Coordinates of C-alpha atoms and ligand atoms in Angstrom, one line a residue:
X1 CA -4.2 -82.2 -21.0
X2 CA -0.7 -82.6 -23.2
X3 CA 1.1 -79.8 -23.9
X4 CA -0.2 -79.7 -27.8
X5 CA -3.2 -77.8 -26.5
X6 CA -1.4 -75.1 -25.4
X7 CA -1.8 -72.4 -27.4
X8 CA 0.0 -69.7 -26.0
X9 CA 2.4 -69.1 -23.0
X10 CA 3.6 -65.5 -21.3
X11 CA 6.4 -65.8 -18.8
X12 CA 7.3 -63.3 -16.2
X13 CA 6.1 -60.1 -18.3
X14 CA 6.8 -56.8 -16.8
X15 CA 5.9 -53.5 -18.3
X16 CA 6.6 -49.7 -16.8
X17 CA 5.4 -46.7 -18.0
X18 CA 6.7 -43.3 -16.7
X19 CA 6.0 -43.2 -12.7
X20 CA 4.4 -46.8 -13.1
X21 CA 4.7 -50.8 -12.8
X22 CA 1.9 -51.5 -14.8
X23 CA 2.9 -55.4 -14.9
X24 CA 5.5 -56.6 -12.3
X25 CA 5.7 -60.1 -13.4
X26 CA 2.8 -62.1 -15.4
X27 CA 2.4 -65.7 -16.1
X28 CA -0.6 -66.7 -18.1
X29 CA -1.4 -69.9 -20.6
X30 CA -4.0 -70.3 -22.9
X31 CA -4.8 -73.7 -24.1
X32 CA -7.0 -74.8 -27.0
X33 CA -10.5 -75.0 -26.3
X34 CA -10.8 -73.1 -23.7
X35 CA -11.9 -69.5 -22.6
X36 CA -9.2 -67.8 -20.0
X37 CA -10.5 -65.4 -18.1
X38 CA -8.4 -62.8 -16.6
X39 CA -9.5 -61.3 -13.3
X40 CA -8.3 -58.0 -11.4
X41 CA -9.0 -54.8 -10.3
X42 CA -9.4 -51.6 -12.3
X43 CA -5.9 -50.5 -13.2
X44 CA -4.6 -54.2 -12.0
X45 CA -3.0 -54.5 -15.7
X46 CA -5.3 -56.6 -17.2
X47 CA -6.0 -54.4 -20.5
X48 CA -2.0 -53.6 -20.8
X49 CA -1.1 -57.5 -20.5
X50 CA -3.3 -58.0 -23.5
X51 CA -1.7 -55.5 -25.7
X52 CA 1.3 -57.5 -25.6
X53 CA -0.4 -59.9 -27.5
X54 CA -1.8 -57.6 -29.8
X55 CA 2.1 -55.9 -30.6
X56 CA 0.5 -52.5 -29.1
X57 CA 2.8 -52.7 -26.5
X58 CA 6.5 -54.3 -26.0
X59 CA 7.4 -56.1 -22.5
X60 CA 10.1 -54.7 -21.1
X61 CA 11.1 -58.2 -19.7
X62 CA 9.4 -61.6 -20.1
X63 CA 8.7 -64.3 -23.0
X64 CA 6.3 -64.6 -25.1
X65 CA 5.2 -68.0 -26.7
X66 CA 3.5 -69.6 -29.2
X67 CA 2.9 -73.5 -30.0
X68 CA 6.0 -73.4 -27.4
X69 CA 8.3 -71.1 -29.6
X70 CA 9.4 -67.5 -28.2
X71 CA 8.0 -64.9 -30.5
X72 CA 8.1 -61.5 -31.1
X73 CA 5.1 -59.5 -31.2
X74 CA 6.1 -56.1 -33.0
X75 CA 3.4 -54.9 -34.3
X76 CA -0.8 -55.9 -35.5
X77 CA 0.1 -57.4 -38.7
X78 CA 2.5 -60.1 -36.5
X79 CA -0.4 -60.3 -33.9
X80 CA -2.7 -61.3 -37.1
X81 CA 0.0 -63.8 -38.9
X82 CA 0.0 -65.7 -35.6
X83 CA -3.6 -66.1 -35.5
X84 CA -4.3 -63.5 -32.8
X85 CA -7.5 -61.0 -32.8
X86 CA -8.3 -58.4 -30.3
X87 CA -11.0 -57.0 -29.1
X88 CA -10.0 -53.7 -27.6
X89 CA -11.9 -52.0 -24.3
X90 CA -11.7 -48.9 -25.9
X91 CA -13.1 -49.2 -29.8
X92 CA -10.9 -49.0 -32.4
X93 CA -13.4 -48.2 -35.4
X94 CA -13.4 -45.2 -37.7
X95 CA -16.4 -43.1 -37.4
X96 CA -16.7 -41.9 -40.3
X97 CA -16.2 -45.0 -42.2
X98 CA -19.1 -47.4 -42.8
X99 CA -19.6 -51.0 -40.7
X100 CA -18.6 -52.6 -43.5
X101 CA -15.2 -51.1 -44.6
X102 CA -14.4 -50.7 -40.8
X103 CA -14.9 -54.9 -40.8
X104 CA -12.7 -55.1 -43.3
X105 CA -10.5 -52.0 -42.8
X106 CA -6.9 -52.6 -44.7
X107 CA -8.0 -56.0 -46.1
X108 CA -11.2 -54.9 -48.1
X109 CA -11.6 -57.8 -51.0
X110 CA -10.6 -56.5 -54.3
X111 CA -11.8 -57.0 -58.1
X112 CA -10.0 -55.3 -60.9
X113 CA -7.3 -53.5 -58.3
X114 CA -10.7 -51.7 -57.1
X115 CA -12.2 -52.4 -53.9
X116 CA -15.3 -55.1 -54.6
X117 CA -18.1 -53.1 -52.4
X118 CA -20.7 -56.0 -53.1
X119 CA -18.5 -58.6 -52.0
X120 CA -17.8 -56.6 -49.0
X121 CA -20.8 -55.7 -48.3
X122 CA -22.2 -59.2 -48.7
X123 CA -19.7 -60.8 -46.6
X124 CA -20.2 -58.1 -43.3
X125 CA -24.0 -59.0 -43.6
X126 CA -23.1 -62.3 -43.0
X127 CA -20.6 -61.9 -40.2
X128 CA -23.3 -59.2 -38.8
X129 CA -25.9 -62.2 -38.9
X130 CA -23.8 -64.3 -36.9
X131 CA -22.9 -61.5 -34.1
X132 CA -27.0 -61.6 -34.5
X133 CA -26.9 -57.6 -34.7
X134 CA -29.5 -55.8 -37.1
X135 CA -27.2 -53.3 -38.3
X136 CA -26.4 -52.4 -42.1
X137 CA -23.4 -53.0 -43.1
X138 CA -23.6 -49.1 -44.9
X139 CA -24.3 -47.5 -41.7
X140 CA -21.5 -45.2 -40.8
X141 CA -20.1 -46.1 -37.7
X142 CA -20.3 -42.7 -36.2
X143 CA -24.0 -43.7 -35.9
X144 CA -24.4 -46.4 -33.9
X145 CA -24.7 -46.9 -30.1
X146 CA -22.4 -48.3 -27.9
X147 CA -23.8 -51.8 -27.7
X148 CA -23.7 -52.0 -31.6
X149 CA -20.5 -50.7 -31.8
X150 CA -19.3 -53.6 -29.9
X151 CA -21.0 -56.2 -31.6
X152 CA -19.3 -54.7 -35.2
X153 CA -16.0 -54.8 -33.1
X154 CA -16.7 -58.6 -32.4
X155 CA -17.9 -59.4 -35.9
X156 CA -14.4 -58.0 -36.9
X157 CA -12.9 -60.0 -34.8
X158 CA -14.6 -63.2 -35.9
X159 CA -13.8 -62.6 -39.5
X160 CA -9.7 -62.9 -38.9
X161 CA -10.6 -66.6 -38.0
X162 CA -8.1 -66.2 -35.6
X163 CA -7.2 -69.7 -33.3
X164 CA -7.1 -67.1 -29.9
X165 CA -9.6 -64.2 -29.2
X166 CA -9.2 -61.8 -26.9
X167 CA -12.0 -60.1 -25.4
X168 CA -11.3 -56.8 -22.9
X169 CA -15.1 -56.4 -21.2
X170 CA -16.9 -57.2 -24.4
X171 CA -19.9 -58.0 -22.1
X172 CA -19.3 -54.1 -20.3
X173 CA -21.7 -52.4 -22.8
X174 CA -23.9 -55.0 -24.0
X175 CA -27.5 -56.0 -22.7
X176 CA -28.4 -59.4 -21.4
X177 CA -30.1 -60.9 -23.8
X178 CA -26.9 -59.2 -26.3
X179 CA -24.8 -60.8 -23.8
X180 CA -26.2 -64.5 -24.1
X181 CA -25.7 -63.9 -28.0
X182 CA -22.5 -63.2 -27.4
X183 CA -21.8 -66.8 -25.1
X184 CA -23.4 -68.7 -28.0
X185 CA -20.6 -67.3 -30.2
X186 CA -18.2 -67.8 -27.8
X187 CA -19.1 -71.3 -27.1
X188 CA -18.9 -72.2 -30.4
X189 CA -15.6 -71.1 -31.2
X190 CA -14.2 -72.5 -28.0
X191 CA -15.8 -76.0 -29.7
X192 CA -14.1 -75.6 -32.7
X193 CA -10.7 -75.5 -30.6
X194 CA -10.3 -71.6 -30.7
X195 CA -8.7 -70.1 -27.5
X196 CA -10.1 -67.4 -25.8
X197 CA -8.7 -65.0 -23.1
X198 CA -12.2 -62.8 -21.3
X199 CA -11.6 -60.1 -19.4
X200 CA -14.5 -59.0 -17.5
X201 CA -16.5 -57.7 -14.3
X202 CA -19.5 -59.5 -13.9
X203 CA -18.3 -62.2 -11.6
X204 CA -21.5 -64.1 -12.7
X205 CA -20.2 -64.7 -16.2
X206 CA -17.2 -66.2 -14.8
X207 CA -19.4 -69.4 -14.2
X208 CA -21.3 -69.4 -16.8
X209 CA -18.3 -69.4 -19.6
X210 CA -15.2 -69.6 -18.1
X211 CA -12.8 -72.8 -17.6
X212 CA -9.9 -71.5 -15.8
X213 CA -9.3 -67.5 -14.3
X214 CA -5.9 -65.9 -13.6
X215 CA -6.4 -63.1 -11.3
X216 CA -3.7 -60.2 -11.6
X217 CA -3.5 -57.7 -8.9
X218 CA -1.1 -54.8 -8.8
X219 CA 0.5 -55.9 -11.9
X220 CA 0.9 -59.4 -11.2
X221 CA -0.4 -62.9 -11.3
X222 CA -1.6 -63.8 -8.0
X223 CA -2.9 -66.8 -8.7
X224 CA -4.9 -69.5 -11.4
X225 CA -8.1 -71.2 -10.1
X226 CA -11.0 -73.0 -11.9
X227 CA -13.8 -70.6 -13.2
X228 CA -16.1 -72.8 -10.7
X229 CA -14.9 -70.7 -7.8
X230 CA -16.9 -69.4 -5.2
X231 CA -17.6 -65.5 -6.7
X232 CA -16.9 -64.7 -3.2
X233 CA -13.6 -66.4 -2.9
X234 CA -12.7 -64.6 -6.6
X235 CA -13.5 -61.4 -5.1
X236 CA -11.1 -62.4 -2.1
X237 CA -8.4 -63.0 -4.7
X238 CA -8.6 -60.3 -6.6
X239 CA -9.2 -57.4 -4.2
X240 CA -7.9 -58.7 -1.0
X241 CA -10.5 -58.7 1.3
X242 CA -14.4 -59.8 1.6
X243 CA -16.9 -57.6 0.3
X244 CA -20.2 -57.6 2.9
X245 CA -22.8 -55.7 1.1
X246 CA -22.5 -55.4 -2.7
X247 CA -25.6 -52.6 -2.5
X248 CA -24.9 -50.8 0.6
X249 CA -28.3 -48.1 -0.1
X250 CA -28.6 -46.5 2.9
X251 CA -32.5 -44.5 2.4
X252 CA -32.0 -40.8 2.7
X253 CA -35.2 -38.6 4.2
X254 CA -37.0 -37.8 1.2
X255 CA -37.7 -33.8 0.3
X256 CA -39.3 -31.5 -2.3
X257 CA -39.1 -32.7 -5.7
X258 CA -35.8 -31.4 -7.4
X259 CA -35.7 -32.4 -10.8
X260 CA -39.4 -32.4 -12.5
X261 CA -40.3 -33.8 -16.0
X262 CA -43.5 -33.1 -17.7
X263 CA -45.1 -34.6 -20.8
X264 CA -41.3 -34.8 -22.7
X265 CA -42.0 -35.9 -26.0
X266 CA -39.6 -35.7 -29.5
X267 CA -41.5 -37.6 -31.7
X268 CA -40.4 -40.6 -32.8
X269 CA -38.0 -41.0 -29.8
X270 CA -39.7 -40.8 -26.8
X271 CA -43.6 -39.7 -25.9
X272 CA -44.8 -38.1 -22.7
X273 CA -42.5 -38.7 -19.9
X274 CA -43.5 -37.1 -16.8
X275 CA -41.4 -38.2 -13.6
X276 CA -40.1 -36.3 -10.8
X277 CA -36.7 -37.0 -8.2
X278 CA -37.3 -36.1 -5.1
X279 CA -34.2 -34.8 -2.6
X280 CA -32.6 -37.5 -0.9
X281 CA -33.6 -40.0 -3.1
X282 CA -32.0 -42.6 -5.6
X283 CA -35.1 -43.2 -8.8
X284 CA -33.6 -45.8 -11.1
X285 CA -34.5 -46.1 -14.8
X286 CA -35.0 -49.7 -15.9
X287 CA -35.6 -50.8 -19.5
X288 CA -34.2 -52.8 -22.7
X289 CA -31.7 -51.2 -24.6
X290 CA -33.2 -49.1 -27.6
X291 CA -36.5 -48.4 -25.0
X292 CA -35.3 -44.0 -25.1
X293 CA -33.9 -44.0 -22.0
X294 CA -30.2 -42.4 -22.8
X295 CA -32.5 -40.0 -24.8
X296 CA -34.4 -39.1 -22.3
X297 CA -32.0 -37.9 -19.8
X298 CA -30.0 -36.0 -22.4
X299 CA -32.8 -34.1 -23.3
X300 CA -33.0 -33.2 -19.7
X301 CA -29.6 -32.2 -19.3
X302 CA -30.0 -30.2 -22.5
X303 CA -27.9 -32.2 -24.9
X304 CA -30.1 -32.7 -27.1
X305 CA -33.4 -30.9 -28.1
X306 CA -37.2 -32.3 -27.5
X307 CA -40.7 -31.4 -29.1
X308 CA -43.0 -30.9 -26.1
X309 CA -42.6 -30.7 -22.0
X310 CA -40.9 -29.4 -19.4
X311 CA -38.1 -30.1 -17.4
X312 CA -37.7 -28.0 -13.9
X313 CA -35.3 -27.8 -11.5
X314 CA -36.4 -27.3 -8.0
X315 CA -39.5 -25.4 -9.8
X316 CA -37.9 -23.2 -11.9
X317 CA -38.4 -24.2 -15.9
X318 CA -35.2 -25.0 -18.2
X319 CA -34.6 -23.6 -21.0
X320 CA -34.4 -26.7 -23.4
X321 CA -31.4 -28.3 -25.4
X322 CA -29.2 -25.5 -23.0
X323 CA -26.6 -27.5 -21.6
X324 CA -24.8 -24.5 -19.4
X325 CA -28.6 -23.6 -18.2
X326 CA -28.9 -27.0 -17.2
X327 CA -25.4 -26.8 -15.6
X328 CA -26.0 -23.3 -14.0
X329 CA -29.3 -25.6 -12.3
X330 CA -27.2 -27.8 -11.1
X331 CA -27.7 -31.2 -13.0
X332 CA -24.8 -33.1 -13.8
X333 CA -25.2 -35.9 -16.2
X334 CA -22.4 -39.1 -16.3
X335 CA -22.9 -40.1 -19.8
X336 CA -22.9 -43.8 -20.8
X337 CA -20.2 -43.1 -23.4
X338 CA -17.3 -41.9 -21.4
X339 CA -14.8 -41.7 -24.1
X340 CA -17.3 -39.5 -26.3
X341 CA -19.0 -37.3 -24.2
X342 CA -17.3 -37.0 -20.4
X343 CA -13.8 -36.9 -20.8
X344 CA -11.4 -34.7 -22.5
X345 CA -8.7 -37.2 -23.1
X346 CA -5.4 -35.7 -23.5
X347 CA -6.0 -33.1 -20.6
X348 CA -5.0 -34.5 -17.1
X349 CA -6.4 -36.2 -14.5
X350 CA -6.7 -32.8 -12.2
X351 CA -7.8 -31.1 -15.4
X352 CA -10.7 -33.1 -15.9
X353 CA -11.7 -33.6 -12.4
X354 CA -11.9 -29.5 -11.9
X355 CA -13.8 -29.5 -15.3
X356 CA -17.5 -28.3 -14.2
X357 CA -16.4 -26.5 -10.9
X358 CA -13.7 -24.7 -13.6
X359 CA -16.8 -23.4 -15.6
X360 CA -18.8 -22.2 -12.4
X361 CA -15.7 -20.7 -10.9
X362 CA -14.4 -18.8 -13.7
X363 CA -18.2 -17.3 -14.6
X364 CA -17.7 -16.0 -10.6
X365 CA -14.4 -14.6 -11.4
X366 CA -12.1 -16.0 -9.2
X367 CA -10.3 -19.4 -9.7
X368 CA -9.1 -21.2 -6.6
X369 CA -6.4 -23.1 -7.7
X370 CA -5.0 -24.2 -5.2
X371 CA -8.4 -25.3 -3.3
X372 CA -9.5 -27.0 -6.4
X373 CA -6.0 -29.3 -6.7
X374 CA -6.7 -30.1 -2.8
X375 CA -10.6 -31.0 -4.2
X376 CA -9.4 -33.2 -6.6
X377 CA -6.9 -35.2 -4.9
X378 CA -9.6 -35.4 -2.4
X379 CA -12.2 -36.8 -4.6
X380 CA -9.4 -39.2 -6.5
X381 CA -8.6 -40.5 -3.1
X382 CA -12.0 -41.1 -2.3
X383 CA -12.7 -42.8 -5.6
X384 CA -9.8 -44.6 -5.1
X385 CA -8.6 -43.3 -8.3
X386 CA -5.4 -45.5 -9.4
X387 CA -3.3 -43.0 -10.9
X388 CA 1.1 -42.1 -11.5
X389 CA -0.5 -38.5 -10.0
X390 CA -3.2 -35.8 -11.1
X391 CA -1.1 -34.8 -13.6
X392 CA -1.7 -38.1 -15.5
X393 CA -3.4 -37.5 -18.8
X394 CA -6.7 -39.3 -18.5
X395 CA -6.3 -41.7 -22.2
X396 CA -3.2 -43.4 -20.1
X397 CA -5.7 -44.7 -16.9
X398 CA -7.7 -47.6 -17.6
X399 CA -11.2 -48.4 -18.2
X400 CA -12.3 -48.0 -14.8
X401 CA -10.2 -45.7 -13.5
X402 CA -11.1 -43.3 -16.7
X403 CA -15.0 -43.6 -15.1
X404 CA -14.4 -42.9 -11.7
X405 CA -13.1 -39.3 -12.7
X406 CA -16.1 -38.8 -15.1
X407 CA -18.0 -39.8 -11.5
X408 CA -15.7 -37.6 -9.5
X409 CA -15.9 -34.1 -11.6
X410 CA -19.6 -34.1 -10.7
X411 CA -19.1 -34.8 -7.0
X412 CA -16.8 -31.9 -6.8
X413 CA -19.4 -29.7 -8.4
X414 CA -21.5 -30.0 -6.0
X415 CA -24.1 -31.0 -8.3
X416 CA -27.9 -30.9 -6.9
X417 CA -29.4 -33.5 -9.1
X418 CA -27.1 -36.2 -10.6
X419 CA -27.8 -38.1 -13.6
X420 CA -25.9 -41.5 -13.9
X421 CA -25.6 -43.5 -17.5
X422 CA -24.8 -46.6 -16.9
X423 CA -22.4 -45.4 -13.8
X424 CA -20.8 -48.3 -13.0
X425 CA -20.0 -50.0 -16.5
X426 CA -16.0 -51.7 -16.2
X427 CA -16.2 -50.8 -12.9
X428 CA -14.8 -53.5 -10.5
X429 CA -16.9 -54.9 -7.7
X430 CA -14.7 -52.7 -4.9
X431 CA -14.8 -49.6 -6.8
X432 CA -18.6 -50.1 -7.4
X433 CA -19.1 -50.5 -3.7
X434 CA -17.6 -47.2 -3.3
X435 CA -19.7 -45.2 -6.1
X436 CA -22.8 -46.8 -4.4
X437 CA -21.5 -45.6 -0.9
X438 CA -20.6 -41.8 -2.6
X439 CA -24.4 -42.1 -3.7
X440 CA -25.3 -42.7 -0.2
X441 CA -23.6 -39.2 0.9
X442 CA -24.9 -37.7 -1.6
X443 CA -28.1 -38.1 -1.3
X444 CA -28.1 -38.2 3.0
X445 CA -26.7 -34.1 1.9
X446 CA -30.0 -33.5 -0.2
X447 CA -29.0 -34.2 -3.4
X448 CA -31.8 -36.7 -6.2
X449 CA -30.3 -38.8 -8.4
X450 CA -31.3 -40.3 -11.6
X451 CA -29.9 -43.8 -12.7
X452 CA -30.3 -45.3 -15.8
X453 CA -29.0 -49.3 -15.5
X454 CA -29.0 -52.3 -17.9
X455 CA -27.7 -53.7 -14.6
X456 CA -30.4 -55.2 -13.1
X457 CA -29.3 -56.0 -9.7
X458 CA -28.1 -52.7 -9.5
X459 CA -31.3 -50.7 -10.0
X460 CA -33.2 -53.1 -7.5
X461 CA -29.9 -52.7 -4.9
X462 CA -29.5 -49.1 -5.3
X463 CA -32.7 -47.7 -6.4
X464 CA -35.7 -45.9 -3.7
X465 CA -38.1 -46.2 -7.0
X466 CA -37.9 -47.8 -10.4
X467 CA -39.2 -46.2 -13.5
X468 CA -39.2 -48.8 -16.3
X469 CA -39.0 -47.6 -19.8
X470 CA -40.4 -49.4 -23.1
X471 CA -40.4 -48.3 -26.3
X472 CA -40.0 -44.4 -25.4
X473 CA -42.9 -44.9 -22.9
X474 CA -43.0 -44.7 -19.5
X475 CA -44.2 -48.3 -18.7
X476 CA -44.6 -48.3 -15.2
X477 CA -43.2 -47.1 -11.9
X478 CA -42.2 -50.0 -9.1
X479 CA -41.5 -49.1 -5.5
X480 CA -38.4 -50.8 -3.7
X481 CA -40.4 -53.2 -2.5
X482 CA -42.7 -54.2 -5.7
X483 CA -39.6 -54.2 -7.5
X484 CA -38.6 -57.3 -8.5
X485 CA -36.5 -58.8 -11.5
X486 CA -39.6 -60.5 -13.0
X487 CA -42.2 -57.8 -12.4
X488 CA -39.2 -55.0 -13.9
X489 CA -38.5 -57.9 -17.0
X490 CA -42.3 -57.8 -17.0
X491 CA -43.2 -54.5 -17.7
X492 CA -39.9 -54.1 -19.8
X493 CA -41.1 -56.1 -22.3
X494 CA -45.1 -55.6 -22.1
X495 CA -45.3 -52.8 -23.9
X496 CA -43.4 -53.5 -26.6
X497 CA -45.5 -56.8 -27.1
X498 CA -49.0 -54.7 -26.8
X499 CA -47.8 -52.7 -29.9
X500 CA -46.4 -55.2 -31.8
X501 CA -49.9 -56.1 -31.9
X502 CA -51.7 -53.5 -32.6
X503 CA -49.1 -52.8 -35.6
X504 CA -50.8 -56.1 -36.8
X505 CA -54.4 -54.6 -37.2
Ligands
ATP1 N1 0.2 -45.7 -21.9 C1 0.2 -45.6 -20.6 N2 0.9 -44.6 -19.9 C2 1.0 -44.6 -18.6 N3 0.3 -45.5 -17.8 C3 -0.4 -46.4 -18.4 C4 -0.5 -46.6 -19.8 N4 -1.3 -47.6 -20.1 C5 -1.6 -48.1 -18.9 N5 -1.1 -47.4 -17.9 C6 -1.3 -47.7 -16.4 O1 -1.1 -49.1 -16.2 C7 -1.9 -49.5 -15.2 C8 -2.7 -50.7 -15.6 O2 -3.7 -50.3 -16.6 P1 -4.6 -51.3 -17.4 O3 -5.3 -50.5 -18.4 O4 -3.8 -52.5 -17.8 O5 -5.7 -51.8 -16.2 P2 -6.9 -52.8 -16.3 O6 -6.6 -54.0 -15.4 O7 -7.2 -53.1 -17.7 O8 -8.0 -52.0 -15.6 P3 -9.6 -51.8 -16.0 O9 -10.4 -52.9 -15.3 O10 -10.0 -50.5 -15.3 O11 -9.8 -51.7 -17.4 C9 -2.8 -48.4 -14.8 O12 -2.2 -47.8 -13.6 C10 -2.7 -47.4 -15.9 O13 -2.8 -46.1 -15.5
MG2 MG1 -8.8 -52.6 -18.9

C-alpha cells in the first residue's frame, strides 16, 4: 500500500491530566479504506486519543498529520474542515432539541435568512433511512432510548461526509440485528475510500470488520496486528495475561424467593408479568430491544408507575412508583443509562460510591465517614476502578470505569436483590470477568439478582434461569440447560410474529 492512502498519522502523543498519564506516547495510522480499530482496556486512553482528532483535546507532545502534513487540531470546526467526524462514547445531542435540528445543529439549511424546516426535515429522513432507524425526524431527542440515540448520533456523523469516521463503542448500546445495520454502513463507506477508526469491546466484531487493530494499554501503543488475530491473543495484548473462563458462574444454593412479581401490567407497555428471584440465584432477562424489559424492572424499583400487580420483597408488598420504599427493601437497580440515571457527574468518585449507603446511614442518624471512605476504596479496588484517587469527579473517568462505580455503590449497600441493566455495557473483557465474579459473591451471601442483557452470551454464561421477554409479554422461561441461543432467539421473536398475525384478521 503507497503512502497516498494514508489518511492520517499521530506520532508519539502524550496527554496528562492532573495526577494522570492518560497517553504516554501513541502512534497510530489510518489509511484509506480501511476501518482501524483501536483496542485497550477501560481507562487505557482510547476515548482521550480520539479527542485529539476531534480538537476536544490538545496533546501535550506529539504530531498530528494529515495527507502527511502536521496540523493543528484547535478546535471542532478544524476537526470538520479536515474531513473528520466523531462519534463520541458519551452523546453529544441536545435533549430538548428535535432529531432533526440536533442532525443538523449549527449548519441547519437556510431560505430567506430563516432556517428551511422542510428541507431539514426532508434531508434527516433520508439520513435516518440510511442509519435504517424508524425515528421522526420531529421527535425531541430527550425521547428516545439509548439505542436510537446512537443511531441519530451516527446519522449525524454520516451527513458531514467526512473521509475518516470515528466511532467510540458505537456498537456498546445497540442490538444485534442494530449492530449488523450498522457494519453494512460501515462497509460501505470503507468501499467508498472513507477511513474509519472503531473503538470497541466485543472482540467478535474485531473479525468481522476490522483490517488492522492498535492496542493501547496504559496510555500507550503496545502494538499493531491484523484484525484476523486470534481474540485470545488480542486479549493477551491488551490486558496482559490469558483470560480462562469468560463466564466464571459459580451456582449458589438456591432460597426463598426474594423479589416476587405478580400480574405487572401498564397498559400499553407491558402485560402481566409474574416472575420471582429466588436467593442465591442469578435470573437473566432476555429479549429484543423495545420487548418492555427496561420497563419492567423500573417499575419494580419504583421509577416509574404501573396499572396492575404487585411487586414483593421477601413477602412484604411495595408500595408502587416509591423509589426510597424500594430502596429501604433493599433493591438496587444499575440502570442501562449510566450517564442519566446512576451517576451524579460532577460529584466524586467516593461521593458517588457512598451514594445509597449515604441515604440509609444518614436516615439511622450516624454517618461513618471514615468507615465508608475505607468501603469505597475497598470496593474501587475490587472493581479495579482506574482512577487519579476517590476524590476524582466521576465525568473525568472513562466509559468503563464510570460503570464499575454505578456497579460498586450497590455492592457497598449491601443490597438484597440487585437489578442489573445492561451491567456490563463498555466494559472490557477483564473488568467483566470481575463483575461476573462480584455476582458470584454476591449471590453465594444470599443475595437474587436480576439481569437484563442484549448480550446473549452473557445471559446464557451468567444466568441460573432465563426469562425471555417479547412484546411486553413474558414469552417463556428457559432453564440453564434448555437455554440455548436458538431456542432464546426463538422465543424472542415468536411472539411478536403470532401477533403480527393476528393484527392481520
Ligand atoms: N478530563 C479529564 N480529567 C482527568 N482525567 C481524565 C480526563 N479525561 C480522561 N481522563 C483519564 O484518562 C484516562 C484514559 O481515559 P479514556 O477515557 O481515554 O479511556 P478509554 O480507553 O476510552 O476507556 P473506556 O474503555 O473505559 O472508555 C483515564 O484514567 C481517565 O480517568
Ligand atoms: Mg472510552
Amino acid at each position: 500500500m503507497s503512502n497516498l492512502d494514508e489518511l492520517l498519522r499521530i506520532e508519539g502523543i502524550r496527554k496528562t491530566f492532573p495526577g494522570v498519564v492518560a497517553l504516554d506516547s501513541v502512534d497510530f495510522d489510518l489509511r484509506r479504506g480501511e476501518v482501524h480499530v483501536l483496542l485497550g482496556e477501560n481507562g487505557a486512553g482510547k476515548s482521550t486519543l480520539i479527542k485529539m482528532l476531534s480538537g476536544a483535546y490538545h496533546p501535550d507532545a506529539g504530531r498530528v498529520l494529515v495527507d502527511g502534513e502536521e496540523v493543528r487540531i484547535q478546535g471542532a470546526q478544524d476537526s470538520e474542515r479536515l474531513g473528520i467526524a466523531t462519534i463520541y462514547q458519551e452523546f453529544n445531542l441536545v435533549p430538548d432539541l428535535t432529531v432533526a435540528e440536533n442532525i443538523f445543529l449549527g449548519r441547519q439549511p437556510r431560505r430567506f435568512g430563516m432556517i428551511d424546516r422542510k428541507t431539514m426535515e426532508a434531508e434527516a429522513a433520508e439520513l435516518l433511512k440510511r442509519v435504517g432507524v424508524n425515528v421522526s425526524p420531529r421527535a425531541r431527542v430527550r425521547e428516545l432510548g439509548i439505542a436510537r440515540l446512537q443511531m441519530v448520533e451516527i446519522a449525524k456523523a454520516l451527513s458531514l461526509n467526512a473521509r475518516v469516521l470515528i466511532m467510540d463503542e458505537p456498537t456498546a448500546v445497540l442490538t444485534s440485528e442494530e449492530v449488523e445495520k450498522l457494519f453494512t454502513i460501515v462497509r460501505q463507506l470503507r468501499e467508498a475510500g472513507v477511513g474509519i477508526v472503531f473503538i470497541t469491546h466485543h472482540l467478535e466484531e474485531i473479525a468481522a470488520l476490522g483490517d488492522r487493530v492498535t492496542v493501547i494499554r496504559d496510555g500507550k501503543s503496545v502494538g499493531q496486528v491484523p484484525a484476523s488475530t486470534p481474540e485470545d491473543e488480542l486479549v493477551r495484548l491488551m490486558v496482559g495475561r490469558s483470560i480462562e473462563q469468560q463466564y466464571p458462574r459459580e451456582r449458589a444454593d438456591t432460597g426463598a424467593a426474594l423479589l416476587t412479581v405478580e400480574g405487572l401490567t401498564k397498559d400499553g407497555v407491558f402485560h402481566n408479568v409474574s416472575f420471582e428471584v429466588r436467593a442465591g440465584e442469578v435470573v437473566g432477562i432476555a429479549g429484543l430491544v423495545g420487548a418492555g424489559r427496561t420497563e419492567v424492572v423500573r417499575a419494580v424499583f419504583g421509577a416509574d408507575p404501573y396499572d396492575k400487580g404487585a411487586v414483593k420483597v421477601a413477602g412484604s408488598a411495595l408500595r408502587r412508583h416509591d423509589v426510597n420504599a424500594a430502596m429501604q427493601a433493599g433493591i438496587g437497580l444499575v440502570p442501562e443509562d449510566r450517564k442519566g440515571q446512576g451517576l451524579v457527574l460532577d460529584a466524586t468518585v467516593e461521593e458517588n460510591l457512598g451514594l445509597v449507603t449515604m441515604r440509609a446511614a444518614t436516615r439511622g442518624g450516624l454517618v461513618d465517614l471514615k468507615g465508608q471512605r475505607e468501603a469505597a476504596a475497598r470496593i474501587a479496588e475490587q472493581l479495579g476502578v482506574r482512577m487519579a484517587g476517590l476524590g476524582q469527579h466521576v465525568r473525568t473517568l472513562s466509559g468503563g470505569n464510570q460503570q464499575k462505580v454505578v456497579i460498586g455503590k450497590w455492592l457497598l449497600a449491601d443490597t438484597k436483590v440487585l437489578i442489573l441493566d445492561e451491567p456490563t455495557r463498555g466494559i472490557d473483557v477483564g473488568a467483566k470477568v470481575e463483575i461476573y465474579q462480584l455476582i458470584n459473591e454476591l449471590t453465594a451471601a444470599g443475595a437474587a439478582v436480576l439481569m437484563i442483557s442484549s448480550d446473549l452470551p452473557e445471559v446464557l454464561g451468567m444466568s441460573d434461569r432465563v426469562l425471555v421477554m417479547a412484546q411486553g409479554r413474558i414469552a417463556g422461561e428457559l432453564s440453564a440447560d434448555e437455554a440455548t441461543q436458538d431456542s432464546v432467539m426463538a422465543l424472542a421473536v415468536s411472539t411478536n410474529t403470532e401477533r403480527e398475525a393476528t393484527r392481520g384478521h
